[in-house]
Every structure is written in C-alpha cells, then in structure tokens.
Coordinates of C-alpha atoms and ligand atoms in Angstrom, one line a residue:
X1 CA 0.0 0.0 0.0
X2 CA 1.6 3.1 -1.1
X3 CA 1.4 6.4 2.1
X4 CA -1.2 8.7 -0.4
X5 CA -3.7 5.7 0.0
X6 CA -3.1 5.1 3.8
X7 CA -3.7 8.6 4.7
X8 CA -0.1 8.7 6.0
X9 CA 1.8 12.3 6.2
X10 CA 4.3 13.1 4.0
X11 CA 7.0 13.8 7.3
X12 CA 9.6 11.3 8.9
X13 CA 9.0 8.2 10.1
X14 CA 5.1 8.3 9.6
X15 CA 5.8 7.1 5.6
X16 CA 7.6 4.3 4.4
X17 CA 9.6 6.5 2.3
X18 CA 13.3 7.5 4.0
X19 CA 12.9 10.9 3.3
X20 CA 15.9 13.3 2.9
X21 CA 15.6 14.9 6.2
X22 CA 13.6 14.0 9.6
X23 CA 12.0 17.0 11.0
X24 CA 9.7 18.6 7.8
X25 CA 6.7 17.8 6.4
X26 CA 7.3 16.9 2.3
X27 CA 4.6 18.4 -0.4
X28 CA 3.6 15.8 -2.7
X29 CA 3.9 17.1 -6.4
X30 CA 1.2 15.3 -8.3
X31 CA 1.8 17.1 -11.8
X32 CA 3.8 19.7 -13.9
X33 CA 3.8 21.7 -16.5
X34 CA 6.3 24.0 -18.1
X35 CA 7.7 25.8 -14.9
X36 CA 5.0 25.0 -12.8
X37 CA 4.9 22.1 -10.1
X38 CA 1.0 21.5 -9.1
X39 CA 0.4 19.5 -5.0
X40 CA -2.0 17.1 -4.5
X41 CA -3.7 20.2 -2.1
X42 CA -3.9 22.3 -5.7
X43 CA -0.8 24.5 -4.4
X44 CA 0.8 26.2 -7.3
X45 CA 4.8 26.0 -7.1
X46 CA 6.9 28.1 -10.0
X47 CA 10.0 26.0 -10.5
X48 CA 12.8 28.4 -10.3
X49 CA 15.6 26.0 -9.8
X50 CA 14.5 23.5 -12.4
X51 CA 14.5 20.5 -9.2
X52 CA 17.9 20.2 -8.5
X53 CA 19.4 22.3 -11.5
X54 CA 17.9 20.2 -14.0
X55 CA 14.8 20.6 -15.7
X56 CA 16.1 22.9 -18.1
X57 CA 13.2 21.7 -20.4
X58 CA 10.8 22.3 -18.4
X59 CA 7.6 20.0 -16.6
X60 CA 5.5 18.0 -19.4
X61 CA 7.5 18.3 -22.9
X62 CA 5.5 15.7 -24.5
X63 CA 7.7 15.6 -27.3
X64 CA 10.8 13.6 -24.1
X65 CA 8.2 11.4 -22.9
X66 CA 7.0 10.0 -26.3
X67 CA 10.6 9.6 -27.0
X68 CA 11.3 7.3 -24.1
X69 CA 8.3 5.0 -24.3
X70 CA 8.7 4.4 -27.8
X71 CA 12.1 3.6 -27.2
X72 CA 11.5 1.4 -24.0
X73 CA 8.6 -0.3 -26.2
X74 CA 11.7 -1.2 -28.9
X75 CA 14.1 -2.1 -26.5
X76 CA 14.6 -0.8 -23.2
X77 CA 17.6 -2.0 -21.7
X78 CA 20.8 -3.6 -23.3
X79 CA 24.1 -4.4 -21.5
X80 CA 26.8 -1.8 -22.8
X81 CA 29.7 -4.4 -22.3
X82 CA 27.9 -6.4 -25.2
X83 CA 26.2 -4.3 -27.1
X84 CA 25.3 -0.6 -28.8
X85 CA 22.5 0.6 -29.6
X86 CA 21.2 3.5 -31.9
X87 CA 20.1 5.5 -29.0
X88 CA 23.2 5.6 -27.7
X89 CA 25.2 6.0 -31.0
X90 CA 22.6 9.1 -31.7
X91 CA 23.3 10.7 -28.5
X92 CA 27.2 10.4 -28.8
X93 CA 26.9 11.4 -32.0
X94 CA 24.8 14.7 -31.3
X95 CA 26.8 15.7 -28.5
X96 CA 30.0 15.3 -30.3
X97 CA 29.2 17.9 -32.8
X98 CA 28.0 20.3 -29.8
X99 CA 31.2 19.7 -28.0
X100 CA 34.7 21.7 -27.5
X101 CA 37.9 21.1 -29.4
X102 CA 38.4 17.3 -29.5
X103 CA 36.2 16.0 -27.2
X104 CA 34.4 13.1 -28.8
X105 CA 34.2 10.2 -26.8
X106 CA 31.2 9.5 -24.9
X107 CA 30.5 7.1 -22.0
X108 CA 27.0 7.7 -20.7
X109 CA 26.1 7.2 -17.1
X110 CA 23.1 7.7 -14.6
X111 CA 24.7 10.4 -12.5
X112 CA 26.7 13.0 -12.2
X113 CA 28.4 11.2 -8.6
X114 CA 29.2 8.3 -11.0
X115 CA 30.5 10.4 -14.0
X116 CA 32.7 11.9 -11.5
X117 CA 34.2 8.7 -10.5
X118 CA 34.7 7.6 -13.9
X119 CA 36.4 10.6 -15.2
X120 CA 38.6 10.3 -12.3
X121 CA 39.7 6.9 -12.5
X122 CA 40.0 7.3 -16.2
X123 CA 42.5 9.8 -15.9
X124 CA 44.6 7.2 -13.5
X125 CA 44.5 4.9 -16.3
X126 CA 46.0 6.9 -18.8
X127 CA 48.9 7.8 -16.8
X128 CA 49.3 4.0 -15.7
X129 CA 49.1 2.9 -19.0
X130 CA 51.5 6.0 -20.1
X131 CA 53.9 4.1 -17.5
X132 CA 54.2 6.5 -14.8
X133 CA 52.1 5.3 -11.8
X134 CA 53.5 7.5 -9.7
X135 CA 50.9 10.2 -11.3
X136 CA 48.3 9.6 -8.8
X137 CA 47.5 12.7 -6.8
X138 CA 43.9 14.3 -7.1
X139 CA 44.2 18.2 -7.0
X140 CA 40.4 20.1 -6.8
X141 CA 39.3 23.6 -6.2
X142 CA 37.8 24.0 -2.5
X143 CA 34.9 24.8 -2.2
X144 CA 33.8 22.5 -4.9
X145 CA 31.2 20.1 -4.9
X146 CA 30.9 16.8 -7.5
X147 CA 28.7 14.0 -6.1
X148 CA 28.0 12.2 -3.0
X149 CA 29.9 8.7 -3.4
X150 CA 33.3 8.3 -1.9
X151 CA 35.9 9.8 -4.5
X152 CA 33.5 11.9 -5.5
X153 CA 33.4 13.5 -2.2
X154 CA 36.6 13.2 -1.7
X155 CA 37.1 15.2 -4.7
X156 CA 34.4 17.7 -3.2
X157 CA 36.1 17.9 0.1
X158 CA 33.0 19.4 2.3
X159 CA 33.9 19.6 5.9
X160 CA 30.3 18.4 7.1
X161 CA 31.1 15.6 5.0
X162 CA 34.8 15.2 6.1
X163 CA 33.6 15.0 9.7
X164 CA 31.2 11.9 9.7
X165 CA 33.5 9.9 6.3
X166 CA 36.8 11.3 6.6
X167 CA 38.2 7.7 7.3
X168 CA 37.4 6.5 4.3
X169 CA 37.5 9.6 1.8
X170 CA 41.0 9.2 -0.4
X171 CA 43.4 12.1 0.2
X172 CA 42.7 15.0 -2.4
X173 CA 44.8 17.8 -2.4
X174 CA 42.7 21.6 -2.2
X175 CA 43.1 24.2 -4.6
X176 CA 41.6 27.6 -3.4
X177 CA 38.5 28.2 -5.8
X178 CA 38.2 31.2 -8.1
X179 CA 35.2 32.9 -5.6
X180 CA 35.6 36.3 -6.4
X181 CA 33.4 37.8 -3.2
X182 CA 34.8 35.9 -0.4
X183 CA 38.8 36.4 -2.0
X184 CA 40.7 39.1 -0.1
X185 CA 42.3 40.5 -3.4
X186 CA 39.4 43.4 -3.6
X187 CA 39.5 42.5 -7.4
X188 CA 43.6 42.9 -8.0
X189 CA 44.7 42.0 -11.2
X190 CA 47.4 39.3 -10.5
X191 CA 45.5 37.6 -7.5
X192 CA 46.7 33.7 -8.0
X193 CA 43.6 32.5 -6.9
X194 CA 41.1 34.7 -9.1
X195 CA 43.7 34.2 -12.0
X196 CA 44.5 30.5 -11.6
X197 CA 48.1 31.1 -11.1
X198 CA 47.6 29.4 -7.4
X199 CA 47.5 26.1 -9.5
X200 CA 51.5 26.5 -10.4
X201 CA 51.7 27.1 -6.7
X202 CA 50.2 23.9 -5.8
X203 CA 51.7 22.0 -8.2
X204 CA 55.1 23.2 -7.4
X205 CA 55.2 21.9 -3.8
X206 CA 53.0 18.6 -4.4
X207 CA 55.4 17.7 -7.1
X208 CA 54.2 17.4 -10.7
X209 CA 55.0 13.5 -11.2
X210 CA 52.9 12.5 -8.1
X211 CA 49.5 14.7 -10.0
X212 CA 47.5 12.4 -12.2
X213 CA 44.8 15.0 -12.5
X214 CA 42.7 18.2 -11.2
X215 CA 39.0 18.6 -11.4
X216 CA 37.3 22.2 -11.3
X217 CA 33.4 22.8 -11.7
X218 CA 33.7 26.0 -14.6
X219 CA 31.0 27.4 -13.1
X220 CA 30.5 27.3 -9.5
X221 CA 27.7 25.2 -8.5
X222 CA 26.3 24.6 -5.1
X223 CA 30.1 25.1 -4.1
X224 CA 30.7 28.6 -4.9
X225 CA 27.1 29.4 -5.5
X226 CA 27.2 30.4 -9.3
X227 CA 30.8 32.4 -9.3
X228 CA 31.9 32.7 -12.7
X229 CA 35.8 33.2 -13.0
X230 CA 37.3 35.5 -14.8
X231 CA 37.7 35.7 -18.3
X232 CA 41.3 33.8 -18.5
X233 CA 40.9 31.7 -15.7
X234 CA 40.1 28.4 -17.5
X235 CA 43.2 29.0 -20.4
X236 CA 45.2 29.5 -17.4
X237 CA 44.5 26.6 -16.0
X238 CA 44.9 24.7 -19.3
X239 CA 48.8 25.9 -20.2
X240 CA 49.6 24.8 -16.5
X241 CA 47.9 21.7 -16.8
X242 CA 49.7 21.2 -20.1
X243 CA 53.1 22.4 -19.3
X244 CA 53.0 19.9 -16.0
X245 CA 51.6 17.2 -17.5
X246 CA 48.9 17.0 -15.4
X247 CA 44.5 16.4 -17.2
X248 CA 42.2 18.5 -16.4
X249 CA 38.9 17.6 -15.8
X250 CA 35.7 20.0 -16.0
X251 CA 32.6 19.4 -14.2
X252 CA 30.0 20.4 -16.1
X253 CA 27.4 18.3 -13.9
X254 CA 25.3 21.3 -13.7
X255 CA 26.6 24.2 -15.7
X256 CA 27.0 22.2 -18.4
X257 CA 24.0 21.3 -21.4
X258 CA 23.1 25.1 -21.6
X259 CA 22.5 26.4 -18.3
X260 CA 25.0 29.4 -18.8
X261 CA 24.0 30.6 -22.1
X262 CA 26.6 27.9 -23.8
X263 CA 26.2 24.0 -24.4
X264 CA 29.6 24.0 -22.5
X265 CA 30.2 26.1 -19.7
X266 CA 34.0 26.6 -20.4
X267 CA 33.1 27.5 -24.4
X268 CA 33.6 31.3 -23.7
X269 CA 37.1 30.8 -21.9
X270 CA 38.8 29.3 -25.6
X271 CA 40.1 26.2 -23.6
X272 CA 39.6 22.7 -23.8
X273 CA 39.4 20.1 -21.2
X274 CA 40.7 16.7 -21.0
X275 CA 38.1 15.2 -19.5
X276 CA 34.4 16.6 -19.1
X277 CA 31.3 15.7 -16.9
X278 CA 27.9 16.6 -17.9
X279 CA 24.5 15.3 -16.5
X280 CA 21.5 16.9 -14.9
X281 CA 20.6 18.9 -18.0
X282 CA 21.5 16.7 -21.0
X283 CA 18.8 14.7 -20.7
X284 CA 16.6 17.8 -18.6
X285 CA 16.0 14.6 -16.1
X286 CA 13.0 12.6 -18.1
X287 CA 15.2 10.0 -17.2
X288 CA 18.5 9.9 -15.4
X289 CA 21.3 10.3 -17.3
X290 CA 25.2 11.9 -17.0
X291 CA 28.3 11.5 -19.4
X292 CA 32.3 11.0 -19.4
X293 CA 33.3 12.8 -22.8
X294 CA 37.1 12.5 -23.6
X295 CA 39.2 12.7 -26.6
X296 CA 41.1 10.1 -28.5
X297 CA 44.7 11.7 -27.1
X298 CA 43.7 10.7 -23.6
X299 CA 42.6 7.3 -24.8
X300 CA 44.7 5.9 -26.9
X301 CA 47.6 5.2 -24.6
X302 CA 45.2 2.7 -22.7
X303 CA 43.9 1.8 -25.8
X304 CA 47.3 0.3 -27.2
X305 CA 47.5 -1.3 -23.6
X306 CA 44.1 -3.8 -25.3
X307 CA 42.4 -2.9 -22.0
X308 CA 39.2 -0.9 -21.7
X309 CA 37.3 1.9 -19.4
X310 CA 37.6 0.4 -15.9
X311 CA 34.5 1.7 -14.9
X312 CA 31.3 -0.2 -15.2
X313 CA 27.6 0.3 -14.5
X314 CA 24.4 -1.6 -15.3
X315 CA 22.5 1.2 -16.9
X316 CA 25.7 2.8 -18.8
X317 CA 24.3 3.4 -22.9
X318 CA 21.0 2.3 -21.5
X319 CA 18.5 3.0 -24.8
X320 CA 15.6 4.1 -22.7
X321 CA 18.1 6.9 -21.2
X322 CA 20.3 7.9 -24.5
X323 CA 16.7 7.9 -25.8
X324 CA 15.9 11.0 -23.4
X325 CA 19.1 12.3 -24.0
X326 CA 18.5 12.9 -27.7
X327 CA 15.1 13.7 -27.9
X328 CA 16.6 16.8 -25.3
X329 CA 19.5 17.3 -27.0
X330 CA 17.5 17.7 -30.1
X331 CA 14.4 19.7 -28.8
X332 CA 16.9 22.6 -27.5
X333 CA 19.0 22.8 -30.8
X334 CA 14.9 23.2 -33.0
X335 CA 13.6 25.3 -30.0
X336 CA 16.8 27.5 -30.0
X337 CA 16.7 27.0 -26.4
X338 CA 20.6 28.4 -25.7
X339 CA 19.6 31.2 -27.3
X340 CA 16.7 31.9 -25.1
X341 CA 18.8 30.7 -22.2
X342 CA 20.9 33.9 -23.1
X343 CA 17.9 36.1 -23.2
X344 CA 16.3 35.3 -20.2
X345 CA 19.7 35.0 -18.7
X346 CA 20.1 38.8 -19.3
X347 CA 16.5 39.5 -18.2
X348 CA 17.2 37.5 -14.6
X349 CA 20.2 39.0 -14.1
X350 CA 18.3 42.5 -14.6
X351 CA 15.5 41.7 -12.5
X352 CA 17.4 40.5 -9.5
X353 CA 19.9 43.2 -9.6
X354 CA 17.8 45.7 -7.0
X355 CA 18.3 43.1 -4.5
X356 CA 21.7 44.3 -4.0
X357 CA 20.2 46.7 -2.0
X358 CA 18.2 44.3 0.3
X359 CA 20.1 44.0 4.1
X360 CA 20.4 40.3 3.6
X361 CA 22.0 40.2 0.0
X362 CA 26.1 40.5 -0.1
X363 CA 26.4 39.4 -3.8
X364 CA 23.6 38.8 -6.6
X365 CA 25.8 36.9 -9.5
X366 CA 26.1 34.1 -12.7
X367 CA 25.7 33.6 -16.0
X368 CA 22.7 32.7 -18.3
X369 CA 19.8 31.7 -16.6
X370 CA 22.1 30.6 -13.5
X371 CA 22.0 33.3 -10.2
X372 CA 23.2 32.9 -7.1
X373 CA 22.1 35.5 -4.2
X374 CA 24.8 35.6 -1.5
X375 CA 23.2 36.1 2.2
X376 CA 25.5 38.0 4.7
X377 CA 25.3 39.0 8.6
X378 CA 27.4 42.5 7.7
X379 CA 27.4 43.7 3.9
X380 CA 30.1 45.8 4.7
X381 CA 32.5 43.1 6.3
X382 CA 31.1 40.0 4.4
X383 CA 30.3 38.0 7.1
X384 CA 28.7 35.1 6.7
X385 CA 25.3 33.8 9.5
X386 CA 26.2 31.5 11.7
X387 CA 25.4 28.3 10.3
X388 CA 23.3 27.5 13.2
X389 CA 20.4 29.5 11.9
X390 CA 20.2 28.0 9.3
X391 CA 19.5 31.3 6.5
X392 CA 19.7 30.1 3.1
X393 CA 17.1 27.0 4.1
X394 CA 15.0 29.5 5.8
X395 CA 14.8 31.7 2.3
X396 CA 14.0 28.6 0.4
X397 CA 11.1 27.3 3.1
X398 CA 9.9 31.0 3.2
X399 CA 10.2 31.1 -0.9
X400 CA 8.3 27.1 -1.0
X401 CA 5.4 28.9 0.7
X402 CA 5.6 32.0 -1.3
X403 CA 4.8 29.3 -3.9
X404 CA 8.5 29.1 -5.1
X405 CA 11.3 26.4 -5.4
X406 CA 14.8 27.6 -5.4
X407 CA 17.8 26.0 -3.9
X408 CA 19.6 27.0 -0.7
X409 CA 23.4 26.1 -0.1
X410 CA 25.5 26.3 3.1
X411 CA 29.2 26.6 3.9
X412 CA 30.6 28.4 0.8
X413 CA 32.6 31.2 2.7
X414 CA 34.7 29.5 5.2
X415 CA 33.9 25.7 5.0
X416 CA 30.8 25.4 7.6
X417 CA 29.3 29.2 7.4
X418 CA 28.1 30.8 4.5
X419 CA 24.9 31.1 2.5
X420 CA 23.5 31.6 -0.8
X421 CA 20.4 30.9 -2.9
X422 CA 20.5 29.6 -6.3
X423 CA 17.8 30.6 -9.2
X424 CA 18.2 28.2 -12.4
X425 CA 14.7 27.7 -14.3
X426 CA 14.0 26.1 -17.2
X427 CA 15.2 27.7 -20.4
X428 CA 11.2 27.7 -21.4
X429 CA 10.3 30.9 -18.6
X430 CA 8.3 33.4 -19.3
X431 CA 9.0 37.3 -18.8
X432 CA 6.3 37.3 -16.3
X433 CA 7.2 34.1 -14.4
X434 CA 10.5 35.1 -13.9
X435 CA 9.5 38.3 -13.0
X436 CA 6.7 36.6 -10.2
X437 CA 10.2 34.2 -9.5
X438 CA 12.0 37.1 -8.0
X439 CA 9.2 38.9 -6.6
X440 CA 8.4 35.7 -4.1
X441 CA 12.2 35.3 -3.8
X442 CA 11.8 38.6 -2.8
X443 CA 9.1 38.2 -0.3
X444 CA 10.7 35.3 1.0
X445 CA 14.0 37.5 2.1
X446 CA 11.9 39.7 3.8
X447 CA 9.8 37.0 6.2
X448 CA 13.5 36.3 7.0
X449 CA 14.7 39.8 7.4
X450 CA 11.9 40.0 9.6
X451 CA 12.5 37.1 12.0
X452 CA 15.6 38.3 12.8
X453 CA 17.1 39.0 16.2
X454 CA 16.8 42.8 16.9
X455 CA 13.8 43.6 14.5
Ligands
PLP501 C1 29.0 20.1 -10.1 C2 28.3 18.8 -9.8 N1 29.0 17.7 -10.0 C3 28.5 16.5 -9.7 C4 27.2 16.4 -9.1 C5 26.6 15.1 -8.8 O1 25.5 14.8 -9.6 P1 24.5 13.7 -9.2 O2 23.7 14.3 -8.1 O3 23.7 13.4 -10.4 O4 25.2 12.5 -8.7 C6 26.5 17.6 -8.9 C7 25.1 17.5 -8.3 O5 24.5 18.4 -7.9 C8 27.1 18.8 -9.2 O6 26.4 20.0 -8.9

C-alpha cells in the first residue's frame, strides 16, 4: 500500500519512504507543466531551480516522454559491455558535434556522482598505462562540490562531510577556488587564486610526477554558488595543466548542457578540457542520465595497452536513457533554447539586480539563466550567519510557501558558514514568471529579514 492511500503524512517516520531529512513535512507534487509544479492540495509551485538544477526543459514536454516510451517499447535496456544501440550512437553522436575542441568520446552514465568517479579513474589509467604510476594525486578547487559517493566526495572535500566519512575519503589535495566575493584580493589583477596562477603554486610543492589529475566545476555550483571566473581563468589553468603534464577535468554536472548561455560552460574561456562531466541537464532529467566525454589523445595510450574503461555500470548506454538524452539534446538545438537561455539570462540577471540593496543580500551573481544571491550578517565586512540559523534554508522554506522552489546552499565562505540561494529555471520561462520568481524570492527574504534577532 503506497502512504497517499493510507492517509499517511508526508514527514519522517510516519511514511515508508526515508525521506531526505527528519523533521519537515514533504509536499507531494502530483503534476507539472512548463515551470509549474502542481500539490495534490492544488498548491501552485513556479520552479525556479529546475529541481535540483535540472529541468532545463521544463515540466511536461511531450515531445521527451514519447521519446522514451517508444524507445522502452523497442528495446529498453541492453548491456553496454555487449552491445550498442542506436540510441546511444545518436546521443554520442549529437553531442559530439556540440562539444569543444576534441572531445568526442562518450561514456553515458546515470549520475553525475558516478560520471565523476569515472572521469577520475579514467585519468589514473592513462597515466598507468602512459607508464608513470606514480601520477596519482587528485588536485580540486575547495569549495567545490561533485557528487555524494566516496571519491567523489573526496574530490568535493565538504567539511560536514569530512567530519562523519573522513576515514574513508581518499586524500585530495585543495586548490583555493576562483570565488571572487569571499577572496581578499578586492578584485587585484594578478590575485593567483582569481587568475588560476595558485595552481602553479600547488603543483610546485605537491610535485608534478605525483599529480595524475585536477578537477574544477567551470562554473561554481552549489560550491561557490554560481561564481563565474574570470575571463582567463580556465586558459590558465589549461597551459599549467599542459606544461606539467597534469588532465584537467571539468565538471560540467550542472553548468553544463546550456545552463549558462553555452552547451559548455567553459566555451567562452577558448580552452579545452581533457576530461568533461555533464548530467543533470543533458537529458533535462526525463530520465537519469550523466556522461564522461574525452578525446582520443587521452585514450589511446590505454587503448594500445588492449584494455578498456575500468568503470562499469548496469545502466551505462542504457536505450531508454540515451533515448531521453536525444530527444533533449534535439528539442533545445529546434527550439533555439541556448539562445533563449541567453535572453532570459540577461533579463534575470536585470530583475534580481535591486536586490543588492536588500540588508540580507552581499552578492547577486552568474551567468545565463544561473544566479546565485549571496546572504550576509554585515554587507560591509562579508560576514557570513552562523550556520546554526540555518538562513539560506529559511529563504527557500519562506520562498516554497511563497509558492516558489529555489535552492539553498550552506558553507561556501569559510567551510561550515556561508549562505547563498540559487535561481536556475527552465530555459522555457516566461517574462512574467520570472519576474513573479524574484518577486516571491523577494518576499521570502523579507519574512526572513523579519525574523531576525533585533527587529
Ligand atoms: C557540479 C556537480 N557535480 C556532480 C554532481 C553530482 O551529480 P548527481 O547528483 O547526479 O550524482 C552535482 C550534483 O549536484 C554537481 O552539482
């Protein structure tokens, strides 16, 4: 018996369903369409995070849906170690000729924690099978966030996290993050960590032949709340990476597949990784799907070895997935959709910008339809709340009963303290639904504002 027909509520432990966390009551989203998100009460939600960064689509595109069940009534499932399948040749195939420089070679996954993993580890193998073992260090920017399995929060290095797994996280060496509000340079034109130069630093004392690889999210996530670094950050990053020997791997898990205005977040800088993540968006979520893309040069020393990607998942080149993947990949290429991303990138970026002025905001920043509202104690200082109350998830409960979904995040500024909330919807919006987005979002800072101590 499922909890809707026993009558159960939707809050820990009286479902059968481990929710997330213990101690709030869950809304049950019955349907959705376009960038709204309908409860079985008849509440009206407007989506402005796209779920977890994802539904850049939007709720209800037919057009993904018929795609997947006629696929799934073809074939649905094949083994990848066996077989391929025209799904999954389509998809490769249409993200090739959307990708940068040489990267061409796709292995498609269910999620962004396993792409993560698999990029990692693939990187190890071509410097194992390049005969130098001893490249095996993991270098990644701090804050950073890629996935919730064990390397891949390793990689993401989160205190919080740290603190209950540290025994078994591997050892990943921290690179300050480009994070251009909380970095003491006050904007100074040769800061190493806004310019990237802090990777030579890094690299010089760890040792280049013990680095098999560094990992950077182009555009800050949930790490750095949507930070975009500067202009020459990423072809920085690419000569050092090159001169040292060392691959680069982008995470593109949830900048990636349009969200800033660009099929690839790291297309503006001119540089091209060695490795790339993507999921979340590529396949808008109408079923789960992420991707490894590579290029033949990091490859072919493993393939003249006769071995193989040592990474392996049931559901990698699934059909029914790749199947969602291209009818996504397709519907934003004849619905112009990075386009539009651009558009409405510029119009949210315009709308929020008054909210400077609001006594909660520090920073309002990003890039295509990707914002992040930084929360501070003291605009003039910076200083972050005290995680202890808990601001950014009060904004987003405050915004869920304004009839809004956006997404809080928590320890950006010093590891455990530090808040900001995170717009992303669907590349479909309208000018007046974003405009009704930042007006709740709006609304929602001020119930805050007003709870506060001293008001
Ligand atoms: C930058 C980045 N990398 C990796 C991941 C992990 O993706 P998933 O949740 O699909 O495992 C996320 C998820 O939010 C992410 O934001």
């Amino acid at each position: 018996m499922d909890a809707l027909a026993l009558g159960m509520a939707h809050r820990y432990p009286e479902s059968h369903v481990l929710y997330r966390k213990f101690n709030r009551h869950f809304p049950v989203i019955v349907r959705g369409k376009g960038c709204t998100l309908w409860d079985d009460t008849g509440k009206a939600y407007l989506d402005g995070s796209g779920g977890a960064y994802v539904c850049n689509l939007g709720h209800g595109v037919t057009a993904i849906a018929d795609a997947v069940s006629a696929q799934m009534r073809e074939v649905a499932y094949v083994t990848g170690m066996q077989f391929t399948n025209p799904a999954v040749e389509a998809l490769a195939a249409e993200m090739a000729a959307l990708s940068v420089g040489d990267l061409d070679k796709f292995l498609f996954l269910t999620s962004g924690a396993d792409a993560t993993e698999a990029a990692l580890k693939l990187a190890r193998q071509h410097w194992v099978a390049r005969g130098r073992p001893s490249k095996h260090k993991i270098l990644a920017l701090a804050p950073a966030y890629h996935g919730h399995t064990m390397l891949a929060l390793s990689a993401g290095a989160r205190p919080a996290y740290r603190a209950m797994f540290g025994e078994w996280m591997v050892p990943v060496v921290q690179v300050p993050a480009p994070y251009a509000y909380r970095c003491a340079c006050d904007g100074a034109a040769d800061c190493p960590r806004c310019t990237g130069t802090i990777l030579e630093e890094v690299i010089a004392r760890e040792g280049a032949d013990s680095i098999a690889v560094f990992i950077g999210e182009t555009v800050g996530g949930s790490s750095t709340g949507a930070s975009v670094p500067r202009d020459a950050y990423w072809r920085t990053v690419r000569e050092i990476c090159t001169r040292h020997d060392i691959l680069w791997v982008a995470d593109e898990v949830l900048v990636g597949a349009g969200r800033t205005g660009t099929w690839t977040a790291v297309e503006p800088y001119g540089a091209v990784p060695d490795i790339m993540t993507m999921g979340k968006g590529i396949s808008a979520r109408y079923a789960p799907l992420a991707a490894v893309v590579t290029a033949e040069r990091v490859l072919a020393p493993i393939a003249e070895q006769g071995g193989g990607v040592l990474h392996a998942q049931t559901y990698a080149h699934t059909p029914m997935m790749c199947a969602a993947g291209v009818a996504t990949v397709r519907y934003v290429r004849e619905h112009d959709l990075l386009a539009r991303c651009r558009a409405m990138g510029a119009r949210l970026h315009a709308a929020l910008a008054p909210l400077r002025d609001h006594p909660l905001v520090g920073d309002v920043r990003g890039r295509g339809l990707l914002a992040g509202i930084e929360l501070v104690a003291d605009r003039a200082t910076r200083a972050p709340f005290p995680r202890a109350q808990g601001v950014a998830d009060r904004v987003a409960d405050a915004a869920l009963a304004e009839g809004l979904v956006c997404w809080p995040h928590a320890g950006g500024a010093d590891g455990v303290n530090g808040d900001v909330v995170c717009l992303a919807p669907p590349f479909v919006v309208s000018d007046a639904e974003l405009l009704e987005m930042v007006a709740r979002l709006e609304r929602a800072l001020e119930r805050v504002a007003a709870s506060r101590p001293g008001r």
